[in-house]
Short mmCIF file of C-alpha atoms in Angstrom, two decimals:
data_model
loop_
_atom_site.label_atom_id
_atom_site.label_comp_id
_atom_site.label_asym_id
_atom_site.label_seq_id
_atom_site.Cartn_x
_atom_site.Cartn_y
_atom_site.Cartn_z
CA UNK T 1 -28.32 49.12 -17.32
CA UNK T 2 -26.00 51.33 -15.28
CA UNK T 3 -28.30 51.21 -12.27
CA UNK T 4 -28.23 47.43 -12.17
CA UNK T 5 -24.43 47.37 -12.51
CA UNK T 6 -23.94 49.76 -9.58
CA UNK T 7 -26.19 47.62 -7.42
CA UNK T 8 -24.20 44.44 -8.06
CA UNK T 9 -20.95 43.72 -6.14
CA UNK T 10 -18.35 41.28 -7.49
CA UNK T 11 -15.51 40.08 -5.29
CA UNK T 12 -12.89 37.45 -6.07
CA UNK T 13 -11.35 36.42 -2.72
CA UNK T 14 -7.66 35.80 -3.42
CA UNK T 15 -8.65 34.16 -6.72
CA UNK T 16 -10.15 31.28 -4.78
CA UNK T 17 -13.77 32.14 -4.03
CA UNK T 18 -16.26 34.31 -5.94
CA UNK T 19 -19.00 36.23 -4.18
CA UNK T 20 -21.59 38.18 -6.15
CA UNK T 21 -24.30 40.15 -4.34
CA UNK T 22 -27.16 42.36 -5.59
CA UNK T 23 -29.70 44.71 -4.06
CA UNK T 24 -32.70 42.42 -4.16
CA UNK T 25 -35.27 44.92 -2.84
CA UNK T 26 -34.25 47.56 -5.41
CA UNK T 27 -33.55 45.44 -8.50
CA UNK T 28 -36.12 42.69 -8.02
CA UNK T 29 -38.69 43.86 -5.50
CA UNK T 30 -40.93 41.08 -4.20
CA UNK T 31 -39.34 38.43 -6.42
CA UNK T 32 -37.03 35.57 -5.43
CA UNK T 33 -34.55 35.24 -8.33
CA UNK T 34 -32.21 32.44 -9.41
CA UNK T 35 -28.49 32.72 -10.17
CA UNK T 36 -26.40 30.84 -12.80
CA UNK T 37 -22.69 31.17 -13.75
CA UNK T 38 -20.05 29.77 -16.11
CA UNK T 39 -16.26 30.22 -16.55
CA UNK T 40 -14.25 30.62 -19.77
CA UNK T 41 -17.38 31.14 -21.83
CA UNK T 42 -17.71 29.75 -25.37
CA UNK T 43 -20.13 27.91 -27.55
CA UNK T 44 -20.32 25.02 -25.13
CA UNK T 45 -20.95 26.91 -21.91
CA UNK T 46 -22.01 24.77 -19.02
CA UNK T 47 -24.21 26.82 -16.77
CA UNK T 48 -24.06 25.97 -13.12
CA UNK T 49 -26.69 26.90 -10.57
CA UNK T 50 -25.60 28.78 -7.47
CA UNK T 51 -24.34 26.32 -4.86
CA UNK T 52 -24.70 28.73 -1.92
CA UNK T 53 -27.22 31.60 -1.79
CA UNK T 54 -26.96 34.65 0.46
CA UNK T 55 -30.30 35.85 1.85
CA UNK T 56 -31.66 39.26 2.77
CA UNK T 57 -35.12 39.56 4.35
CA UNK T 58 -35.94 36.07 3.11
CA UNK T 59 -34.98 36.73 -0.55
CA UNK T 60 -31.91 35.59 -2.49
CA UNK T 61 -29.47 38.52 -2.50
CA UNK T 62 -26.17 36.88 -3.49
CA UNK T 63 -24.24 33.78 -4.47
CA UNK T 64 -20.89 32.35 -3.40
CA UNK T 65 -18.98 29.79 -5.47
CA UNK T 66 -15.49 28.58 -6.31
CA UNK T 67 -13.26 30.49 -8.75
CA UNK T 68 -12.51 28.24 -11.72
CA UNK T 69 -11.13 30.57 -14.41
CA UNK T 70 -10.23 34.09 -15.44
CA UNK T 71 -13.39 34.80 -17.49
CA UNK T 72 -16.79 34.66 -15.78
CA UNK T 73 -20.33 34.99 -17.13
CA UNK T 74 -23.29 35.38 -14.76
CA UNK T 75 -27.04 35.29 -15.32
CA UNK T 76 -29.93 36.22 -13.01
CA UNK T 77 -33.36 34.86 -13.93
CA UNK T 78 -36.81 34.62 -12.40
CA UNK T 79 -37.44 31.91 -9.85
CA UNK T 80 -38.13 29.13 -12.39
CA UNK T 81 -35.35 30.21 -14.80
CA UNK T 82 -37.69 30.92 -17.71
CA UNK T 83 -36.82 34.65 -17.97
CA UNK T 84 -33.38 36.28 -17.73
CA UNK T 85 -33.42 39.46 -15.67
CA UNK T 86 -29.72 40.36 -15.67
CA UNK T 87 -26.48 39.06 -17.28
CA UNK T 88 -22.84 40.16 -17.30
CA UNK T 89 -19.49 38.89 -18.60
CA UNK T 90 -16.30 39.93 -16.76
CA UNK T 91 -12.65 39.17 -16.00
CA UNK T 92 -12.57 37.63 -12.56
CA UNK T 93 -8.87 38.62 -12.14
CA UNK T 94 -9.90 42.32 -12.06
CA UNK T 95 -11.97 41.84 -8.92
CA UNK T 96 -9.45 40.16 -6.67
CA UNK T 97 -9.48 41.00 -2.98
CA UNK T 98 -6.19 39.81 -1.42
CA UNK T 99 -6.05 37.84 1.81
CA UNK T 100 -4.57 39.22 4.98
CA UNK T 101 -0.76 39.33 5.18
CA UNK T 102 0.69 36.23 6.78
CA UNK T 103 3.47 35.94 9.34
CA UNK T 104 3.82 39.67 9.95
CA UNK T 105 7.05 40.67 11.72
CA UNK T 106 8.14 43.99 13.24
CA UNK T 107 11.71 45.26 13.49
CA UNK T 108 12.29 48.37 15.62
CA UNK T 109 15.78 49.88 15.38
CA UNK T 110 16.51 53.35 16.72
CA UNK T 111 13.65 55.45 15.32
CA UNK T 112 12.88 53.19 12.33
CA UNK T 113 10.23 50.46 12.18
CA UNK T 114 10.23 47.87 9.40
CA UNK T 115 7.24 45.57 8.85
CA UNK T 116 7.35 42.54 6.57
CA UNK T 117 5.19 39.53 5.75
CA UNK T 118 5.26 36.34 3.73
CA UNK T 119 5.15 36.72 -0.03
CA UNK T 120 1.86 35.54 -1.59
CA UNK T 121 1.97 32.76 -4.17
CA UNK T 122 0.18 34.69 -6.92
CA UNK T 123 0.42 38.12 -8.53
CA UNK T 124 2.95 39.62 -6.14
CA UNK T 125 3.67 42.39 -8.63
CA UNK T 126 0.08 43.64 -8.26
CA UNK T 127 0.26 43.88 -4.45
CA UNK T 128 1.34 46.65 -2.11
CA UNK T 129 1.87 46.45 1.65
CA UNK T 130 0.24 49.26 3.62
CA UNK T 131 1.30 50.17 7.13
CA UNK T 132 -0.81 52.38 9.38
CA UNK T 133 0.23 53.61 12.81
CA UNK T 134 -0.66 56.16 15.45
CA UNK T 135 0.42 57.00 18.97
CA UNK T 136 -1.85 57.68 21.89
CA UNK T 137 -1.45 61.38 21.13
CA UNK T 138 -2.65 61.05 17.52
CA UNK T 139 -6.28 61.15 16.47
CA UNK T 140 -5.82 59.91 12.90
CA UNK T 141 -3.90 57.00 11.46
CA UNK T 142 -0.67 57.72 9.61
CA UNK T 143 -0.15 55.60 6.47
CA UNK T 144 2.85 54.32 4.54
CA UNK T 145 2.62 52.11 1.41
CA UNK T 146 5.44 50.13 -0.14
CA UNK T 147 5.99 47.26 -2.52
CA UNK T 148 5.16 43.84 -1.22
CA UNK T 149 6.27 42.56 1.09
CA UNK T 150 8.15 45.01 3.32
CA UNK T 151 7.51 48.56 4.44
CA UNK T 152 9.54 50.83 6.71
CA UNK T 153 9.02 54.20 8.35
CA UNK T 154 11.21 56.56 10.39
CA UNK T 155 10.67 59.14 13.10
CA UNK T 156 9.23 56.97 15.87
CA UNK T 157 9.67 58.25 19.40
CA UNK T 158 10.96 55.46 21.68
CA UNK T 159 9.15 57.08 24.63
CA UNK T 160 5.72 56.69 22.99
CA UNK T 161 3.49 53.70 22.56
CA UNK T 162 2.25 53.11 18.99
CA UNK T 163 -0.56 51.07 17.47
CA UNK T 164 0.28 49.29 14.20
CA UNK T 165 -1.81 47.52 11.59
CA UNK T 166 -1.00 46.26 8.09
CA UNK T 167 -2.85 45.03 5.02
CA UNK T 168 -2.28 44.18 1.36
CA UNK T 169 -3.64 46.38 -1.41
CA UNK T 170 -4.37 45.55 -5.07
CA UNK T 171 -3.07 48.02 -7.70
CA UNK T 172 -5.69 50.05 -9.59
CA UNK T 173 -6.21 50.22 -12.57
CA UNK T 174 -3.31 48.05 -13.71
CA UNK T 175 -4.47 44.95 -11.89
CA UNK T 176 -7.97 45.71 -10.58
CA UNK T 177 -10.94 47.70 -11.74
CA UNK T 178 -12.05 48.00 -8.12
CA UNK T 179 -9.81 49.26 -5.31
CA UNK T 180 -9.81 46.16 -3.15
CA UNK T 181 -7.61 45.69 -0.09
CA UNK T 182 -7.29 42.83 2.31
CA UNK T 183 -8.73 42.96 5.79
CA UNK T 184 -6.49 44.52 8.40
CA UNK T 185 -4.15 42.24 10.26
CA UNK T 186 -4.69 42.22 14.03
CA UNK T 187 -3.64 45.50 15.62
CA UNK T 188 -0.44 45.36 17.63
CA UNK T 189 1.13 47.74 20.16
CA UNK T 190 4.82 48.56 20.38
CA UNK T 191 7.07 50.83 22.40
CA UNK T 192 10.80 51.14 21.78
CA UNK T 193 11.00 47.69 20.22
CA UNK T 194 8.91 45.99 22.92
CA UNK T 195 5.52 44.46 22.19
CA UNK T 196 2.71 45.40 24.59
CA UNK T 197 -0.80 44.10 25.07
CA UNK T 198 -2.13 47.63 24.73
CA UNK T 199 -0.97 51.21 25.07
CA UNK T 200 -2.81 51.34 28.38
CA UNK T 201 0.04 49.22 29.73
CA UNK T 202 2.36 52.12 28.94
CA UNK T 203 0.26 54.46 31.06
CA UNK T 204 0.22 51.94 33.91
CA UNK T 205 3.96 51.48 33.63
CA UNK T 206 4.57 55.23 33.79
CA UNK T 207 2.20 55.52 36.76
CA UNK T 208 3.97 52.71 38.61
CA UNK T 209 7.33 54.31 37.83
CA UNK T 210 6.17 57.67 39.19
CA UNK T 211 4.85 56.01 42.35
CA UNK T 212 8.13 54.15 42.86
CA UNK T 213 10.21 57.30 42.35
CA UNK T 214 7.97 59.29 44.69
CA UNK T 215 8.24 56.67 47.42
CA UNK T 216 12.02 56.49 46.99
CA UNK T 217 12.42 60.26 47.23
CA UNK T 218 10.13 60.38 50.26
CA UNK T 219 12.19 57.65 51.97
CA UNK T 220 15.47 59.45 51.29
CA UNK T 221 14.01 62.70 52.60
CA UNK T 222 12.87 61.00 55.82
CA UNK T 223 16.32 59.46 56.33
CA UNK T 224 17.94 62.88 55.81
CA UNK T 225 15.59 64.51 58.34
CA UNK T 226 16.26 61.73 60.86
CA UNK T 227 20.00 62.26 60.54
CA UNK T 228 19.58 65.98 61.15
CA UNK T 229 17.40 65.34 64.20
CA UNK T 230 19.94 62.81 65.52
CA UNK T 231 22.78 65.33 65.26
CA UNK T 232 20.67 67.99 66.98
CA UNK T 233 19.75 65.55 69.75
CA UNK T 234 23.40 64.59 70.35
CA UNK T 235 24.36 68.26 70.66
CA UNK T 236 21.47 68.90 73.06
CA UNK T 237 22.36 65.84 75.10
CA UNK T 238 25.99 66.94 75.41
CA UNK T 239 24.96 70.43 76.53
CA UNK T 240 22.38 69.21 79.08
CA UNK T 241 24.08 66.03 80.26
CA UNK T 242 27.86 66.14 79.74
CA UNK T 243 29.45 62.86 78.86
CA UNK T 244 31.18 61.13 81.79
CA UNK T 245 34.68 60.14 80.67
CA UNK T 246 35.34 56.47 80.48
CA UNK T 247 38.25 55.49 82.73
CA UNK T 248 39.19 52.92 80.14
CA UNK T 249 40.41 55.75 77.91
CA UNK T 250 41.62 58.14 80.62
CA UNK T 251 43.78 55.45 82.22
CA UNK T 252 44.59 53.59 79.06
CA UNK T 253 47.94 52.32 80.34
CA UNK T 254 46.23 50.95 83.50
CA UNK T 255 44.11 48.61 81.38
CA UNK T 256 46.46 47.96 78.47
CA UNK T 257 49.80 47.59 80.28
CA UNK T 258 48.82 46.53 83.82
CA UNK T 259 45.58 44.67 82.99
CA UNK T 260 43.72 46.70 85.63
CA UNK T 261 46.22 46.07 88.46
CA UNK T 262 46.00 49.40 90.26
CA UNK T 263 48.85 48.81 92.73
CA UNK T 264 51.41 48.03 90.04
CA UNK T 265 50.18 50.95 87.98
CA UNK T 266 50.42 53.49 90.86
CA UNK T 267 53.92 52.28 91.76
CA UNK T 268 55.06 52.62 88.18
CA UNK T 269 53.44 56.03 87.90
CA UNK T 270 55.08 57.36 91.10
CA UNK T 271 58.47 56.04 89.99
CA UNK T 272 58.10 57.75 86.61
CA UNK T 273 57.03 60.98 88.35
CA UNK T 274 60.08 61.00 90.55
CA UNK T 275 62.37 60.46 87.60
CA UNK T 276 60.69 63.12 85.54
CA UNK T 277 60.64 65.63 88.33
CA UNK T 278 62.84 68.53 87.63
CA UNK T 279 65.42 68.84 90.40
CA UNK T 280 65.93 72.04 92.15
CA UNK T 281 68.90 73.84 90.75
CA UNK T 282 70.79 76.39 92.74
CA UNK T 283 73.35 78.59 91.18
CA UNK T 284 75.76 80.78 93.11
CA UNK T 285 77.18 83.89 91.71
CA UNK T 286 79.62 86.27 93.34
CA UNK T 287 79.67 89.85 92.46
CA UNK T 288 82.66 91.75 93.56
CA UNK T 289 82.09 95.36 93.82
CA UNK T 290 84.97 97.58 94.50
CA UNK T 291 84.39 100.97 95.94
CA UNK T 292 87.01 103.57 96.42
CA UNK T 293 86.49 106.36 98.82
CA UNK T 294 88.84 109.22 99.00
CA UNK T 295 89.21 111.06 102.14
CA UNK T 296 91.31 114.21 102.10
CA UNK T 297 92.17 113.78 105.76
CA UNK T 298 92.61 109.97 105.82
CA UNK T 299 94.32 107.35 103.84
CA UNK T 300 92.64 105.74 100.99
CA UNK T 301 90.33 102.87 102.13
CA UNK T 302 89.44 100.07 99.86
CA UNK T 303 86.47 97.89 100.76
CA UNK T 304 84.98 94.99 99.05
CA UNK T 305 81.43 93.92 99.44
CA UNK T 306 80.67 90.36 98.66
CA UNK T 307 77.16 89.75 97.39
CA UNK T 308 75.89 86.19 97.18
CA UNK T 309 73.04 85.48 94.78
CA UNK T 310 70.83 82.43 94.64
CA UNK T 311 68.44 81.42 91.92
CA UNK T 312 65.76 78.79 92.17
CA UNK T 313 63.64 76.96 89.59
CA UNK T 314 60.24 75.45 90.03
CA UNK T 315 60.21 71.81 90.94
CA UNK T 316 57.11 71.09 88.99
CA UNK T 317 56.81 70.40 85.30
CA UNK T 318 55.18 73.72 84.63
CA UNK T 319 57.69 76.59 84.49
CA UNK T 320 57.34 79.54 86.91
CA UNK T 321 59.19 82.78 86.93
CA UNK T 322 62.61 82.35 88.52
CA UNK T 323 63.26 83.97 91.88
CA UNK T 324 66.71 85.44 92.73
CA UNK T 325 67.98 86.33 96.21
CA UNK T 326 71.16 88.14 96.92
CA UNK T 327 72.75 88.52 100.32
CA UNK T 328 75.22 91.27 100.95
CA UNK T 329 77.34 91.60 104.15
CA UNK T 330 77.18 94.89 105.99
CA UNK T 331 79.02 96.24 109.05
CA UNK T 332 77.34 96.44 112.41
CA UNK T 333 78.03 100.09 112.80
CA UNK T 334 76.92 101.31 109.41
CA UNK T 335 73.75 99.23 108.80
CA UNK T 336 70.64 99.01 110.90
CA UNK T 337 67.69 96.84 109.91
CA UNK T 338 64.39 97.70 111.34
CA UNK T 339 62.22 94.81 112.26
CA UNK T 340 64.91 92.14 111.84
CA UNK T 341 66.27 90.33 114.87
CA UNK T 342 69.87 90.80 115.75
CA UNK T 343 72.15 88.43 113.94
CA UNK T 344 74.63 86.35 115.80
CA UNK T 345 77.44 86.89 113.29
CA UNK T 346 79.37 90.01 112.78
CA UNK T 347 78.17 90.34 109.17
CA UNK T 348 74.67 91.28 108.26
CA UNK T 349 73.21 89.90 105.06
CA UNK T 350 70.78 92.13 103.32
CA UNK T 351 68.32 90.58 100.89
CA UNK T 352 68.17 92.42 97.65
#
């Protein structure tokens, strides 16, 4: 009946091993049943007893045996085989559960990930490769299915860590009456084309990177502050304690030319000073001034006053305003100088 069929599970593992299980407590309560099977049934069926029983609570609940053909007939009887309790004929190829994909490879290029595996030996046309992935920010798996044996997907963020898993699926209803898929291949973790042990490594890596950057910035900030303090200290030191000049630089020629011989240096310096000294220059100018006095009662008298001027320049290197002195002769009778001693000569020289 329908109830018995729903309580029986038939699985053909990669067309190599058959496993048939039943709900013993519901179908055959309190009774330990026997299982028999035959392949490619006909008039001369050879029934084989179950080589390996599966137990549940001490009762036979299933049988596992080798796949030997495409058509299978099963029979469940009472413990001594005298009464048949259940029988069914089926196509074993419609209950195939594929094996896990072998030699799975990942190719990460830009934002595209391509996963491939080895091609199975049988019924490749009935198989599909399913890829599931999620990042640490996703709660649910994202799925992509493609023909065996390669599947690709786009839109991966190279800054995120992703978990990947793949499996093979059997087409329904063209190849299987039951939607069987292989077990998932071991989960792997990838980030920007690099395989990781887990996505927790990504978090640790980011944490270590943040610590390194923080320490680097802190070190640079300390160096900057130290430079500022050093400049401030140098300014304060110069203002409080002026720098004493180094004679090595003040008297550079003493050390470079004379090798520290002070006597030779002072002689050379005095000689150079004498040569560079600006000699006193004296210029004489004569100004002739003619004066004509007319006297109605006397003859015309013409007198000439000679004025002698002297100019002097500073002897030092630094210029000073020039000083001029002029001496003018005067007669004894017409000129009197208060406070000046009497001059021995007849002429009196007045400083202008």
